[in-house]
Each structure stands twice: as C-alpha cells, then as structure tokens.
Amino acid sequence: QVQLVESGGGLVQPGGSLRLSCAASGFTLDYYAIGWFRQAPGKERGGVSCVDNSDSTTYYADSVKGRFTISLDNAKNTVYLQMDNLKPEDTAVYYCAAGPPIDIQAMCRLGTFGSWGQGTQVTASS
C-alpha cells in the first residue's frame, strides 16, 4: 500500500515555528518529486514548497521564501517542512504529495502529484 501521513501541525503564536513531517510507506521518496501544499477554508489549494529528489531542485512559493525549508531524511523515508516566523496567513491544512518528477516548478504550481496525504492543521494565531 502506498501511503503518505502528515504530522506536526498545531497551534502556535505568530512568529513561532513548527516542523511538519510526511512519512511515506509503500515506496521510497528519493528520486521522486515531493511537495507541500496548503488550503485554507474558502481558498484554493496552493503549492508551498517542493523538491525534486532526482536532482535536489527545490521550489518555494514567494510567500514562504526565507521562512520555510523543505528537506528529506532518506533513512526515515520522511519529508520535512520547517516553518519559521509563522504568520496568521499561514493558517491552513497542509498536505504532502509525491509523484514522478517532471517539472518541479510546474508541479508545485499546478499540484500535479499522484499521491496525497490526509493533511495536518497549522494555525498561527494569538
């Protein structure tokens, strides 16, 4: 069975940090494209950060650049999203996704991944 499970979400004060995890089972994440997406109520799903593990190419949305970092732990078959200096506008359900890499920038903008996790809630609020 192919499965992606997100964890690490929660409630933090603006300016705080969270580290999201996406654990994969049934396949190996290296040599795949992995993306983090988010969706707030009433808003369209948008790409946050993605990585093409075949060549280590990364992409970050302008809104999170300099604050979020995507990384991969091959030993744990887990992708992380380190989120620093969280803002209220970062509040959303965060999803991880995986698929064969084609064009990481296009995939991150369009959400053209084959496998998706169930999501984890991130709330940055006072």
Short mmCIF file of C-alpha atoms in Angstrom, two decimals:
data_model
loop_
_atom_site.label_atom_id
_atom_site.label_comp_id
_atom_site.label_asym_id
_atom_site.label_seq_id
_atom_site.Cartn_x
_atom_site.Cartn_y
_atom_site.Cartn_z
CA GLN A 1 0.00 0.00 0.00
CA VAL A 2 1.21 3.49 -0.88
CA GLN A 3 0.61 5.95 1.92
CA LEU A 4 1.67 9.45 2.97
CA VAL A 5 0.96 10.57 6.53
CA GLU A 6 1.45 14.16 7.69
CA SER A 7 2.09 15.14 11.29
CA GLY A 8 3.47 18.00 13.33
CA GLY A 9 0.73 20.57 12.91
CA GLY A 10 -0.67 22.54 15.78
CA LEU A 11 -1.42 25.94 17.24
CA VAL A 12 1.38 28.47 17.60
CA GLN A 13 1.73 32.18 18.22
CA PRO A 14 2.62 34.35 15.23
CA GLY A 15 6.38 34.33 14.94
CA GLY A 16 6.59 30.77 16.22
CA SER A 17 7.83 27.65 14.46
CA LEU A 18 6.57 24.21 13.53
CA ARG A 19 8.15 21.28 11.78
CA LEU A 20 5.84 19.18 9.66
CA SER A 21 6.63 15.58 8.79
CA CYS A 22 5.43 13.48 5.89
CA ALA A 23 6.15 9.79 6.38
CA ALA A 24 5.96 7.59 3.30
CA SER A 25 5.26 3.88 3.18
CA GLY A 26 4.97 1.52 0.27
CA PHE A 27 7.57 3.35 -1.80
CA THR A 28 10.81 5.26 -1.41
CA LEU A 29 10.70 9.05 -1.60
CA ASP A 30 14.16 9.56 -3.02
CA TYR A 31 14.14 10.07 -6.79
CA TYR A 32 10.58 11.34 -6.58
CA ALA A 33 9.17 14.82 -6.51
CA ILE A 34 7.67 15.75 -3.15
CA GLY A 35 5.51 18.76 -2.50
CA TRP A 36 3.93 20.56 0.42
CA PHE A 37 0.61 22.25 -0.29
CA ARG A 38 -1.84 24.12 1.87
CA GLN A 39 -5.50 25.00 1.72
CA ALA A 40 -7.40 27.42 3.91
CA PRO A 41 -11.22 27.43 4.14
CA GLY A 42 -12.69 29.07 1.06
CA LYS A 43 -9.31 29.22 -0.66
CA GLU A 44 -7.80 27.17 -3.45
CA ARG A 45 -5.04 24.72 -2.71
CA GLY A 46 -1.64 26.24 -3.32
CA GLY A 47 1.89 24.95 -3.50
CA VAL A 48 4.16 25.90 -0.62
CA SER A 49 7.43 24.10 -1.27
CA CYS A 50 8.51 21.20 -3.46
CA VAL A 51 11.67 19.23 -4.10
CA ASP A 52 12.79 17.05 -7.00
CA ASN A 53 14.87 14.40 -5.26
CA SER A 54 16.33 13.21 -8.55
CA ASP A 55 18.45 16.38 -8.77
CA SER A 56 17.74 18.16 -5.44
CA THR A 57 15.98 21.04 -7.18
CA THR A 58 13.73 22.96 -4.80
CA TYR A 59 10.93 25.44 -5.24
CA TYR A 60 9.37 27.82 -2.72
CA ALA A 61 6.34 29.99 -3.04
CA ASP A 62 7.19 33.67 -2.74
CA SER A 63 5.02 33.97 0.36
CA VAL A 64 7.16 31.49 2.32
CA LYS A 65 10.60 32.04 0.82
CA GLY A 66 13.17 32.61 3.53
CA ARG A 67 10.86 31.27 6.23
CA PHE A 68 10.16 27.65 5.22
CA THR A 69 12.64 24.89 4.37
CA ILE A 70 11.93 21.52 2.78
CA SER A 71 14.21 18.57 3.48
CA LEU A 72 14.35 14.79 3.15
CA ASP A 73 15.60 12.12 5.56
CA ASN A 74 16.25 9.09 3.36
CA ALA A 75 16.83 6.79 6.33
CA LYS A 76 13.36 7.54 7.69
CA ASN A 77 11.73 7.90 4.26
CA THR A 78 10.29 11.16 5.57
CA VAL A 79 9.99 14.67 4.15
CA TYR A 80 10.01 17.67 6.47
CA LEU A 81 8.80 21.22 6.20
CA GLN A 82 10.45 23.50 8.72
CA MET A 83 8.28 26.57 9.17
CA ASP A 84 9.75 29.57 10.97
CA ASN A 85 8.32 33.00 11.67
CA LEU A 86 4.79 31.78 11.12
CA LYS A 87 2.17 34.34 10.21
CA PRO A 88 -1.62 34.22 10.58
CA GLU A 89 -1.90 33.91 6.80
CA ASP A 90 -0.01 30.60 7.03
CA THR A 91 -3.01 29.07 8.79
CA ALA A 92 -4.27 26.18 6.67
CA VAL A 93 -4.40 22.43 6.32
CA TYR A 94 -1.04 21.31 4.99
CA TYR A 95 -0.76 18.32 2.66
CA CYS A 96 2.22 16.44 1.35
CA ALA A 97 2.25 14.87 -2.08
CA ALA A 98 4.57 12.68 -4.14
CA GLY A 99 4.96 11.67 -7.74
CA PRO A 100 7.44 11.05 -10.54
CA PRO A 101 9.43 14.22 -11.19
CA ILE A 102 8.82 16.03 -14.46
CA ASP A 103 8.99 19.80 -13.93
CA ILE A 104 9.11 20.61 -10.24
CA GLN A 105 8.12 24.25 -10.61
CA ALA A 106 5.11 23.40 -12.75
CA MET A 107 4.12 20.51 -10.50
CA CYS A 108 4.31 22.72 -7.42
CA ARG A 109 2.16 25.39 -9.02
CA LEU A 110 -0.39 23.02 -10.55
CA GLY A 111 -0.47 20.29 -7.90
CA THR A 112 0.05 17.51 -10.43
CA PHE A 113 1.11 14.82 -7.98
CA GLY A 114 -0.28 11.31 -7.91
CA SER A 115 -0.24 10.54 -4.19
CA TRP A 116 -1.55 12.74 -1.38
CA GLY A 117 -1.65 12.60 2.38
CA GLN A 118 -4.64 13.42 4.56
CA GLY A 119 -3.31 16.73 5.83
CA THR A 120 -2.37 18.32 9.14
CA GLN A 121 -3.77 21.55 10.55
CA VAL A 122 -1.47 24.51 11.14
CA THR A 123 -2.82 27.51 12.99
CA ALA A 124 -0.82 30.66 13.71
CA SER A 125 -2.94 32.85 15.93
CA SER A 126 -2.66 34.93 19.08
#
